[in-house]
């Protein structure tokens, strides 16, 4: 695919890939050493200007009569425009850490140090099955989304609940929690997979299915297999340490397969990894670039 085509795919994936969160993380107690201090940071006096084509983009995606915001357009502006961000947080904003301690952020304070999105130009999406990609087409019907910032070293999640009311998305609250079930096991596996090359090679299916764009056909793909010794030549940079996820209803606590989509919002990056639980071990069974 061309760079522009991949860029459109990435943008549409984020626009259409987010739906209401059907599964909420439970609050659990963590050791004192794992607590984060929630500190208010003064707002920088320098503010960016909301993109001039934002309203036109909303109308393009939803039609001139409805003007319902696609989450992707909203969230891209939310990440990159401080003025717009302040307008779309419901203050006072209530934050809860893993120990259940609450803190309130008032208007005039900046919560972004707590929000700590890993990279404003990228996002990661975890799916419980590949067919959920089709659900992207229904994104305009979404009313609730949980955006997650995942600390892989501590295996904790900061979940931020967004809701759409009166056709506008707003951040309502944030809470830190420890995932459980299959989701916890996968994140623990992925933390090592993304940082340990030897473990990564040991965790490859034999053979590994690999799909890449057809250089002779802009819309075509070539699918083949890779042996473990070939993997280093094809291995992309993997999200690591602090990563993101967007919950739109997928159940990651009870699944034996997880598809990781790594997209660049403007860079054209699009990598898709499918992991499967084989026995008691996770394996990477397919990779698409």
PDB file of C-alpha atoms in Angstrom:
ATOM      1  CA  UNK A   1       0.000   0.000   0.000  1.00  0.00           C
ATOM      2  CA  UNK A   2       1.075   3.603  -0.514  1.00  0.00           C
ATOM      3  CA  UNK A   3       2.067   5.735   2.468  1.00  0.00           C
ATOM      4  CA  UNK A   4      -1.055   7.859   1.994  1.00  0.00           C
ATOM      5  CA  UNK A   5      -3.272   4.751   1.856  1.00  0.00           C
ATOM      6  CA  UNK A   6      -1.753   3.420   5.066  1.00  0.00           C
ATOM      7  CA  UNK A   7      -2.227   6.808   6.698  1.00  0.00           C
ATOM      8  CA  UNK A   8      -5.920   6.757   5.793  1.00  0.00           C
ATOM      9  CA  UNK A   9      -6.226   3.193   7.086  1.00  0.00           C
ATOM     10  CA  UNK A  10      -4.672   4.189  10.408  1.00  0.00           C
ATOM     11  CA  UNK A  11      -6.936   7.214  10.811  1.00  0.00           C
ATOM     12  CA  UNK A  12     -10.075   5.296   9.858  1.00  0.00           C
ATOM     13  CA  UNK A  13      -9.084   2.445  12.179  1.00  0.00           C
ATOM     14  CA  UNK A  14      -8.948   4.818  15.122  1.00  0.00           C
ATOM     15  CA  UNK A  15     -12.118   6.565  13.951  1.00  0.00           C
ATOM     16  CA  UNK A  16     -14.020   3.363  13.603  1.00  0.00           C
ATOM     17  CA  UNK A  17     -12.321   1.080  16.104  1.00  0.00           C
ATOM     18  CA  UNK A  18     -13.536   2.386  19.395  1.00  0.00           C
ATOM     19  CA  UNK A  19     -16.792   1.479  21.079  1.00  0.00           C
ATOM     20  CA  UNK A  20     -18.361   1.415  24.495  1.00  0.00           C
ATOM     21  CA  UNK A  21     -16.403  -0.462  27.076  1.00  0.00           C
ATOM     22  CA  UNK A  22     -18.288  -3.566  28.079  1.00  0.00           C
ATOM     23  CA  UNK A  23     -15.726  -4.583  30.681  1.00  0.00           C
ATOM     24  CA  UNK A  24     -14.440  -2.412  33.493  1.00  0.00           C
ATOM     25  CA  UNK A  25     -11.353  -3.181  35.543  1.00  0.00           C
ATOM     26  CA  UNK A  26     -11.932  -3.884  39.193  1.00  0.00           C
ATOM     27  CA  UNK A  27     -10.163  -1.856  41.843  1.00  0.00           C
ATOM     28  CA  UNK A  28      -7.522  -3.864  43.657  1.00  0.00           C
ATOM     29  CA  UNK A  29      -5.018  -3.050  46.374  1.00  0.00           C
ATOM     30  CA  UNK A  30      -1.369  -2.851  45.419  1.00  0.00           C
ATOM     31  CA  UNK A  31       1.766  -2.583  47.564  1.00  0.00           C
ATOM     32  CA  UNK A  32       2.684   0.865  48.808  1.00  0.00           C
ATOM     33  CA  UNK A  33       5.758   0.883  46.566  1.00  0.00           C
ATOM     34  CA  UNK A  34       3.524   0.783  43.525  1.00  0.00           C
ATOM     35  CA  UNK A  35       1.548   3.923  44.318  1.00  0.00           C
ATOM     36  CA  UNK A  36       1.687   6.963  42.075  1.00  0.00           C
ATOM     37  CA  UNK A  37       1.417  10.411  43.526  1.00  0.00           C
ATOM     38  CA  UNK A  38      -1.173  12.460  41.677  1.00  0.00           C
ATOM     39  CA  UNK A  39       0.189  15.950  41.393  1.00  0.00           C
ATOM     40  CA  UNK A  40      -1.335  19.002  39.812  1.00  0.00           C
ATOM     41  CA  UNK A  41       0.875  20.703  37.272  1.00  0.00           C
ATOM     42  CA  UNK A  42       0.268  24.360  36.341  1.00  0.00           C
ATOM     43  CA  UNK A  43      -1.099  24.818  32.872  1.00  0.00           C
ATOM     44  CA  UNK A  44       1.446  26.090  30.402  1.00  0.00           C
ATOM     45  CA  UNK A  45       0.496  29.543  29.218  1.00  0.00           C
ATOM     46  CA  UNK A  46       1.272  28.485  25.661  1.00  0.00           C
ATOM     47  CA  UNK A  47      -1.811  26.935  24.067  1.00  0.00           C
ATOM     48  CA  UNK A  48      -2.163  25.418  20.641  1.00  0.00           C
ATOM     49  CA  UNK A  49      -5.047  26.373  18.427  1.00  0.00           C
ATOM     50  CA  UNK A  50      -7.787  23.872  17.639  1.00  0.00           C
ATOM     51  CA  UNK A  51      -7.418  22.630  14.057  1.00  0.00           C
ATOM     52  CA  UNK A  52      -9.379  24.889  11.737  1.00  0.00           C
ATOM     53  CA  UNK A  53     -10.779  21.937   9.790  1.00  0.00           C
ATOM     54  CA  UNK A  54     -12.045  20.132  12.898  1.00  0.00           C
ATOM     55  CA  UNK A  55     -15.719  21.036  12.456  1.00  0.00           C
ATOM     56  CA  UNK A  56     -15.491  20.277   8.737  1.00  0.00           C
ATOM     57  CA  UNK A  57     -14.027  16.850   9.570  1.00  0.00           C
ATOM     58  CA  UNK A  58     -16.883  16.145  11.989  1.00  0.00           C
ATOM     59  CA  UNK A  59     -19.400  17.035   9.297  1.00  0.00           C
ATOM     60  CA  UNK A  60     -17.568  14.895   6.752  1.00  0.00           C
ATOM     61  CA  UNK A  61     -17.771  11.777   8.936  1.00  0.00           C
ATOM     62  CA  UNK A  62     -21.257  12.187  10.348  1.00  0.00           C
ATOM     63  CA  UNK A  63     -23.235  14.284   7.905  1.00  0.00           C
ATOM     64  CA  UNK A  64     -24.294  17.942   8.135  1.00  0.00           C
ATOM     65  CA  UNK A  65     -27.505  17.270  10.045  1.00  0.00           C
ATOM     66  CA  UNK A  66     -26.190  14.989  12.789  1.00  0.00           C
ATOM     67  CA  UNK A  67     -22.719  16.476  13.473  1.00  0.00           C
ATOM     68  CA  UNK A  68     -21.996  13.626  15.908  1.00  0.00           C
ATOM     69  CA  UNK A  69     -18.300  13.468  16.675  1.00  0.00           C
ATOM     70  CA  UNK A  70     -16.278  10.486  15.569  1.00  0.00           C
ATOM     71  CA  UNK A  71     -14.103   9.488  18.510  1.00  0.00           C
ATOM     72  CA  UNK A  72     -10.928   9.539  16.412  1.00  0.00           C
ATOM     73  CA  UNK A  73     -11.303  13.197  15.428  1.00  0.00           C
ATOM     74  CA  UNK A  74     -12.168  14.145  18.973  1.00  0.00           C
ATOM     75  CA  UNK A  75      -9.321  12.179  20.527  1.00  0.00           C
ATOM     76  CA  UNK A  76      -6.631  13.402  18.121  1.00  0.00           C
ATOM     77  CA  UNK A  77      -7.588  16.977  18.989  1.00  0.00           C
ATOM     78  CA  UNK A  78      -7.814  16.060  22.661  1.00  0.00           C
ATOM     79  CA  UNK A  79      -4.230  14.769  22.636  1.00  0.00           C
ATOM     80  CA  UNK A  80      -2.722  17.657  20.715  1.00  0.00           C
ATOM     81  CA  UNK A  81      -4.727  20.765  21.581  1.00  0.00           C
ATOM     82  CA  UNK A  82      -4.592  21.956  25.187  1.00  0.00           C
ATOM     83  CA  UNK A  83      -7.381  24.492  24.802  1.00  0.00           C
ATOM     84  CA  UNK A  84      -9.703  21.928  23.290  1.00  0.00           C
ATOM     85  CA  UNK A  85      -8.646  19.407  25.940  1.00  0.00           C
ATOM     86  CA  UNK A  86      -9.568  21.721  28.811  1.00  0.00           C
ATOM     87  CA  UNK A  87     -12.991  22.260  27.256  1.00  0.00           C
ATOM     88  CA  UNK A  88     -13.626  18.505  27.035  1.00  0.00           C
ATOM     89  CA  UNK A  89     -12.800  17.460  30.597  1.00  0.00           C
ATOM     90  CA  UNK A  90     -15.668  17.389  33.042  1.00  0.00           C
ATOM     91  CA  UNK A  91     -14.302  19.310  36.028  1.00  0.00           C
ATOM     92  CA  UNK A  92     -13.838  18.595  38.811  1.00  0.00           C
ATOM     93  CA  UNK A  93     -12.118  15.491  37.469  1.00  0.00           C
ATOM     94  CA  UNK A  94     -11.968  12.623  39.964  1.00  0.00           C
ATOM     95  CA  UNK A  95      -8.926  10.322  39.855  1.00  0.00           C
ATOM     96  CA  UNK A  96      -8.465   7.140  41.879  1.00  0.00           C
ATOM     97  CA  UNK A  97      -5.184   5.233  42.257  1.00  0.00           C
ATOM     98  CA  UNK A  98      -4.695   1.479  42.762  1.00  0.00           C
ATOM     99  CA  UNK A  99      -4.978   1.847  46.536  1.00  0.00           C
ATOM    100  CA  UNK A 100      -8.369   3.504  46.229  1.00  0.00           C
ATOM    101  CA  UNK A 101      -7.066   6.937  47.184  1.00  0.00           C
ATOM    102  CA  UNK A 102      -8.977   9.695  45.449  1.00  0.00           C
ATOM    103  CA  UNK A 103      -7.816  13.032  44.150  1.00  0.00           C
ATOM    104  CA  UNK A 104      -9.735  15.807  42.482  1.00  0.00           C
ATOM    105  CA  UNK A 105      -8.345  17.928  39.659  1.00  0.00           C
ATOM    106  CA  UNK A 106     -10.032  21.299  39.292  1.00  0.00           C
ATOM    107  CA  UNK A 107     -10.249  23.538  36.266  1.00  0.00           C
ATOM    108  CA  UNK A 108      -7.037  25.524  35.973  1.00  0.00           C
ATOM    109  CA  UNK A 109      -4.895  22.501  36.837  1.00  0.00           C
ATOM    110  CA  UNK A 110      -3.321  20.169  34.323  1.00  0.00           C
ATOM    111  CA  UNK A 111      -3.974  16.436  34.600  1.00  0.00           C
ATOM    112  CA  UNK A 112      -1.792  15.453  31.648  1.00  0.00           C
ATOM    113  CA  UNK A 113       1.127  14.265  33.752  1.00  0.00           C
ATOM    114  CA  UNK A 114      -1.263  11.694  35.192  1.00  0.00           C
ATOM    115  CA  UNK A 115      -2.780  10.990  31.772  1.00  0.00           C
ATOM    116  CA  UNK A 116       0.730  10.471  30.272  1.00  0.00           C
ATOM    117  CA  UNK A 117      -0.274   9.228  26.813  1.00  0.00           C
ATOM    118  CA  UNK A 118       2.782   7.343  25.475  1.00  0.00           C
ATOM    119  CA  UNK A 119       2.913   8.988  22.039  1.00  0.00           C
ATOM    120  CA  UNK A 120       0.492  11.524  20.606  1.00  0.00           C
ATOM    121  CA  UNK A 121       1.258  10.256  17.084  1.00  0.00           C
ATOM    122  CA  UNK A 122       0.566   6.567  17.766  1.00  0.00           C
ATOM    123  CA  UNK A 123      -1.954   4.311  19.414  1.00  0.00           C
ATOM    124  CA  UNK A 124      -2.253   0.609  20.180  1.00  0.00           C
ATOM    125  CA  UNK A 125      -5.460  -1.399  20.053  1.00  0.00           C
ATOM    126  CA  UNK A 126      -6.010  -4.873  21.568  1.00  0.00           C
ATOM    127  CA  UNK A 127      -8.793  -7.013  20.120  1.00  0.00           C
ATOM    128  CA  UNK A 128     -10.135 -10.304  21.431  1.00  0.00           C
ATOM    129  CA  UNK A 129     -10.689 -11.499  17.862  1.00  0.00           C
ATOM    130  CA  UNK A 130      -9.825 -10.184  14.426  1.00  0.00           C
ATOM    131  CA  UNK A 131     -13.459  -9.986  13.325  1.00  0.00           C
ATOM    132  CA  UNK A 132     -13.883  -7.032  15.687  1.00  0.00           C
ATOM    133  CA  UNK A 133     -12.168  -4.952  13.026  1.00  0.00           C
ATOM    134  CA  UNK A 134     -15.548  -4.964  11.266  1.00  0.00           C
ATOM    135  CA  UNK A 135     -17.082  -3.296  14.302  1.00  0.00           C
ATOM    136  CA  UNK A 136     -15.124  -0.205  13.326  1.00  0.00           C
ATOM    137  CA  UNK A 137     -17.872   0.589  10.843  1.00  0.00           C
ATOM    138  CA  UNK A 138     -20.309   1.225  13.717  1.00  0.00           C
ATOM    139  CA  UNK A 139     -18.125   3.707  15.567  1.00  0.00           C
ATOM    140  CA  UNK A 140     -20.544   6.591  15.046  1.00  0.00           C
ATOM    141  CA  UNK A 141     -22.979   4.772  17.362  1.00  0.00           C
ATOM    142  CA  UNK A 142     -20.566   4.686  20.285  1.00  0.00           C
ATOM    143  CA  UNK A 143     -21.412   6.506  23.484  1.00  0.00           C
ATOM    144  CA  UNK A 144     -18.733   5.233  25.919  1.00  0.00           C
ATOM    145  CA  UNK A 145     -15.043   4.424  25.542  1.00  0.00           C
ATOM    146  CA  UNK A 146     -12.306   3.540  28.006  1.00  0.00           C
ATOM    147  CA  UNK A 147      -8.873   4.775  26.999  1.00  0.00           C
ATOM    148  CA  UNK A 148      -6.091   2.908  28.775  1.00  0.00           C
ATOM    149  CA  UNK A 149      -2.504   3.870  29.562  1.00  0.00           C
ATOM    150  CA  UNK A 150      -0.737   0.635  30.515  1.00  0.00           C
ATOM    151  CA  UNK A 151       2.449   0.528  32.585  1.00  0.00           C
ATOM    152  CA  UNK A 152       3.937  -2.820  31.585  1.00  0.00           C
ATOM    153  CA  UNK A 153       6.637  -2.742  34.257  1.00  0.00           C
ATOM    154  CA  UNK A 154       4.126  -2.323  37.077  1.00  0.00           C
ATOM    155  CA  UNK A 155       1.317  -4.158  35.250  1.00  0.00           C
ATOM    156  CA  UNK A 156      -1.162  -1.425  36.115  1.00  0.00           C
ATOM    157  CA  UNK A 157      -3.691   0.389  33.948  1.00  0.00           C
ATOM    158  CA  UNK A 158      -4.845   3.974  34.106  1.00  0.00           C
ATOM    159  CA  UNK A 159      -8.319   3.869  32.634  1.00  0.00           C
ATOM    160  CA  UNK A 160      -9.983   7.065  31.428  1.00  0.00           C
ATOM    161  CA  UNK A 161     -13.725   6.987  30.853  1.00  0.00           C
ATOM    162  CA  UNK A 162     -15.018   9.069  27.962  1.00  0.00           C
ATOM    163  CA  UNK A 163     -18.698   9.512  27.246  1.00  0.00           C
ATOM    164  CA  UNK A 164     -20.583  11.163  24.424  1.00  0.00           C
ATOM    165  CA  UNK A 165     -23.500  13.323  25.457  1.00  0.00           C
ATOM    166  CA  UNK A 166     -25.296  15.801  23.228  1.00  0.00           C
ATOM    167  CA  UNK A 167     -23.064  14.625  20.360  1.00  0.00           C
ATOM    168  CA  UNK A 168     -19.854  15.661  22.125  1.00  0.00           C
ATOM    169  CA  UNK A 169     -17.205  13.485  23.773  1.00  0.00           C
ATOM    170  CA  UNK A 170     -15.955  14.358  27.256  1.00  0.00           C
ATOM    171  CA  UNK A 171     -13.598  12.809  29.787  1.00  0.00           C
ATOM    172  CA  UNK A 172     -15.559  11.994  32.953  1.00  0.00           C
ATOM    173  CA  UNK A 173     -13.113  10.285  35.340  1.00  0.00           C
ATOM    174  CA  UNK A 174      -9.871   8.344  35.662  1.00  0.00           C
ATOM    175  CA  UNK A 175      -8.884   5.388  37.786  1.00  0.00           C
ATOM    176  CA  UNK A 176      -5.841   3.184  38.167  1.00  0.00           C
ATOM    177  CA  UNK A 177      -6.285  -0.551  38.597  1.00  0.00           C
ATOM    178  CA  UNK A 178      -4.674  -3.940  38.125  1.00  0.00           C
ATOM    179  CA  UNK A 179      -6.105  -6.058  35.291  1.00  0.00           C
ATOM    180  CA  UNK A 180      -6.985  -9.658  35.959  1.00  0.00           C
ATOM    181  CA  UNK A 181      -7.717 -12.899  34.186  1.00  0.00           C
ATOM    182  CA  UNK A 182      -6.317 -13.527  30.727  1.00  0.00           C
ATOM    183  CA  UNK A 183      -5.702  -9.807  30.196  1.00  0.00           C
ATOM    184  CA  UNK A 184      -3.260  -9.685  33.116  1.00  0.00           C
ATOM    185  CA  UNK A 185      -1.480 -12.839  31.912  1.00  0.00           C
ATOM    186  CA  UNK A 186      -1.170 -11.455  28.383  1.00  0.00           C
ATOM    187  CA  UNK A 187       0.263  -8.126  29.536  1.00  0.00           C
ATOM    188  CA  UNK A 188       2.788  -9.929  31.713  1.00  0.00           C
ATOM    189  CA  UNK A 189       3.770 -12.066  28.704  1.00  0.00           C
ATOM    190  CA  UNK A 190       3.910  -9.076  26.356  1.00  0.00           C
ATOM    191  CA  UNK A 191       6.112  -7.085  28.740  1.00  0.00           C
ATOM    192  CA  UNK A 192       8.803  -9.753  28.359  1.00  0.00           C
ATOM    193  CA  UNK A 193       8.066 -10.409  24.683  1.00  0.00           C
ATOM    194  CA  UNK A 194       8.651  -6.741  23.827  1.00  0.00           C
ATOM    195  CA  UNK A 195      11.960  -6.455  25.695  1.00  0.00           C
ATOM    196  CA  UNK A 196      13.650  -9.897  25.550  1.00  0.00           C
ATOM    197  CA  UNK A 197      14.733 -10.961  22.052  1.00  0.00           C
ATOM    198  CA  UNK A 198      15.514 -14.546  23.045  1.00  0.00           C
ATOM    199  CA  UNK A 199      12.134 -14.975  24.737  1.00  0.00           C
ATOM    200  CA  UNK A 200      10.503 -13.366  21.721  1.00  0.00           C
ATOM    201  CA  UNK A 201      12.048 -15.921  19.367  1.00  0.00           C
ATOM    202  CA  UNK A 202      11.008 -18.763  21.672  1.00  0.00           C
ATOM    203  CA  UNK A 203       7.429 -17.433  21.584  1.00  0.00           C
ATOM    204  CA  UNK A 204       7.024 -17.588  17.807  1.00  0.00           C
ATOM    205  CA  UNK A 205       4.746 -20.131  16.177  1.00  0.00           C
ATOM    206  CA  UNK A 206       6.594 -22.538  13.894  1.00  0.00           C
ATOM    207  CA  UNK A 207       6.105 -21.457  11.217  1.00  0.00           C
ATOM    208  CA  UNK A 208       4.991 -17.842  11.712  1.00  0.00           C
ATOM    209  CA  UNK A 209       2.477 -16.540   9.144  1.00  0.00           C
ATOM    210  CA  UNK A 210       3.646 -13.236   7.649  1.00  0.00           C
ATOM    211  CA  UNK A 211       1.644 -10.880   5.414  1.00  0.00           C
ATOM    212  CA  UNK A 212       3.101  -7.846   3.657  1.00  0.00           C
ATOM    213  CA  UNK A 213       1.998  -5.417   0.916  1.00  0.00           C
ATOM    214  CA  UNK A 214       2.490  -6.640  -2.641  1.00  0.00           C
ATOM    215  CA  UNK A 215       5.090  -4.324  -4.206  1.00  0.00           C
ATOM    216  CA  UNK A 216       3.520  -4.942  -7.631  1.00  0.00           C
ATOM    217  CA  UNK A 217      -0.077  -4.305  -6.571  1.00  0.00           C
ATOM    218  CA  UNK A 218      -0.987  -1.289  -4.428  1.00  0.00           C
ATOM    219  CA  UNK A 219      -4.065  -3.055  -3.068  1.00  0.00           C
ATOM    220  CA  UNK A 220      -2.613  -6.534  -2.954  1.00  0.00           C
ATOM    221  CA  UNK A 221      -0.904  -8.560  -0.233  1.00  0.00           C
ATOM    222  CA  UNK A 222       1.611 -11.383  -0.134  1.00  0.00           C
ATOM    223  CA  UNK A 223       1.330 -14.055   2.569  1.00  0.00           C
ATOM    224  CA  UNK A 224       4.070 -16.508   3.452  1.00  0.00           C
ATOM    225  CA  UNK A 225       5.777 -18.002   6.484  1.00  0.00           C
ATOM    226  CA  UNK A 226       8.858 -17.170   8.519  1.00  0.00           C
ATOM    227  CA  UNK A 227      11.155 -19.452  10.439  1.00  0.00           C
ATOM    228  CA  UNK A 228      12.472 -18.238  13.826  1.00  0.00           C
ATOM    229  CA  UNK A 229      15.918 -17.492  12.397  1.00  0.00           C
ATOM    230  CA  UNK A 230      14.322 -15.174   9.803  1.00  0.00           C
ATOM    231  CA  UNK A 231      12.349 -13.162  12.373  1.00  0.00           C
ATOM    232  CA  UNK A 232      15.112 -10.643  13.303  1.00  0.00           C
ATOM    233  CA  UNK A 233      15.219  -9.415   9.693  1.00  0.00           C
ATOM    234  CA  UNK A 234      11.478  -8.678   9.680  1.00  0.00           C
ATOM    235  CA  UNK A 235      10.885  -7.756  13.329  1.00  0.00           C
ATOM    236  CA  UNK A 236       9.422  -4.239  13.700  1.00  0.00           C
ATOM    237  CA  UNK A 237       9.846  -1.922  16.652  1.00  0.00           C
ATOM    238  CA  UNK A 238       7.347  -3.044  19.265  1.00  0.00           C
ATOM    239  CA  UNK A 239       5.490  -0.760  21.683  1.00  0.00           C
ATOM    240  CA  UNK A 240       7.067  -1.266  25.101  1.00  0.00           C
ATOM    241  CA  UNK A 241       7.227  -0.047  28.720  1.00  0.00           C
ATOM    242  CA  UNK A 242       4.188   2.273  28.638  1.00  0.00           C
ATOM    243  CA  UNK A 243       1.615   1.450  25.978  1.00  0.00           C
ATOM    244  CA  UNK A 244      -1.984   2.301  25.182  1.00  0.00           C
ATOM    245  CA  UNK A 245      -5.233   0.518  24.487  1.00  0.00           C
ATOM    246  CA  UNK A 246      -8.778   1.571  23.673  1.00  0.00           C
ATOM    247  CA  UNK A 247     -11.662  -0.526  24.969  1.00  0.00           C
ATOM    248  CA  UNK A 248     -14.838  -0.501  22.918  1.00  0.00           C
ATOM    249  CA  UNK A 249     -16.522  -3.565  24.372  1.00  0.00           C
ATOM    250  CA  UNK A 250     -14.022  -6.340  23.669  1.00  0.00           C
ATOM    251  CA  UNK A 251     -13.578  -8.844  26.491  1.00  0.00           C
ATOM    252  CA  UNK A 252      -9.856  -9.284  27.150  1.00  0.00           C
ATOM    253  CA  UNK A 253     -10.294 -11.151  30.425  1.00  0.00           C
ATOM    254  CA  UNK A 254     -11.671 -14.338  28.868  1.00  0.00           C
ATOM    255  CA  UNK A 255     -10.080 -15.010  25.489  1.00  0.00           C
ATOM    256  CA  UNK A 256      -7.416 -17.287  24.070  1.00  0.00           C
ATOM    257  CA  UNK A 257      -6.454 -14.959  21.235  1.00  0.00           C
ATOM    258  CA  UNK A 258      -5.466 -11.297  21.243  1.00  0.00           C
ATOM    259  CA  UNK A 259      -4.722  -9.199  18.177  1.00  0.00           C
ATOM    260  CA  UNK A 260      -2.491  -6.180  18.747  1.00  0.00           C
ATOM    261  CA  UNK A 261      -2.853  -3.344  16.244  1.00  0.00           C
ATOM    262  CA  UNK A 262      -0.080  -0.731  16.298  1.00  0.00           C
ATOM    263  CA  UNK A 263      -0.913   2.362  14.244  1.00  0.00           C
ATOM    264  CA  UNK A 264       0.666   5.682  13.510  1.00  0.00           C
ATOM    265  CA  UNK A 265      -1.974   8.392  13.275  1.00  0.00           C
ATOM    266  CA  UNK A 266      -0.068  10.332  10.615  1.00  0.00           C
ATOM    267  CA  UNK A 267       3.075   8.289   9.912  1.00  0.00           C
ATOM    268  CA  UNK A 268       1.498   5.488   7.888  1.00  0.00           C
ATOM    269  CA  UNK A 269       2.603   2.853  10.409  1.00  0.00           C
ATOM    270  CA  UNK A 270       0.310  -0.185  10.546  1.00  0.00           C
ATOM    271  CA  UNK A 271       1.467  -3.436  12.170  1.00  0.00           C
ATOM    272  CA  UNK A 272      -0.904  -6.219  13.232  1.00  0.00           C
ATOM    273  CA  UNK A 273       0.226  -9.024  15.570  1.00  0.00           C
ATOM    274  CA  UNK A 274      -1.989 -11.985  16.476  1.00  0.00           C
ATOM    275  CA  UNK A 275      -1.137 -13.884  19.654  1.00  0.00           C
ATOM    276  CA  UNK A 276      -2.753 -17.166  20.675  1.00  0.00           C
ATOM    277  CA  UNK A 277      -2.707 -19.026  23.969  1.00  0.00           C
ATOM    278  CA  UNK A 278      -1.392 -22.502  23.119  1.00  0.00           C
ATOM    279  CA  UNK A 279      -1.668 -24.696  26.174  1.00  0.00           C
ATOM    280  CA  UNK A 280      -0.432 -22.369  28.900  1.00  0.00           C
ATOM    281  CA  UNK A 281       1.917 -20.292  26.740  1.00  0.00           C
ATOM    282  CA  UNK A 282       1.253 -17.317  24.491  1.00  0.00           C
ATOM    283  CA  UNK A 283       2.640 -17.476  20.952  1.00  0.00           C
ATOM    284  CA  UNK A 284       2.823 -14.988  18.119  1.00  0.00           C
ATOM    285  CA  UNK A 285       1.050 -16.871  15.325  1.00  0.00           C
ATOM    286  CA  UNK A 286       0.816 -14.197  12.622  1.00  0.00           C
ATOM    287  CA  UNK A 287       2.285 -10.798  11.752  1.00  0.00           C
ATOM    288  CA  UNK A 288       1.068  -8.286   9.176  1.00  0.00           C
ATOM    289  CA  UNK A 289       2.931  -5.147   8.172  1.00  0.00           C
TER     290      UNK A 289
END
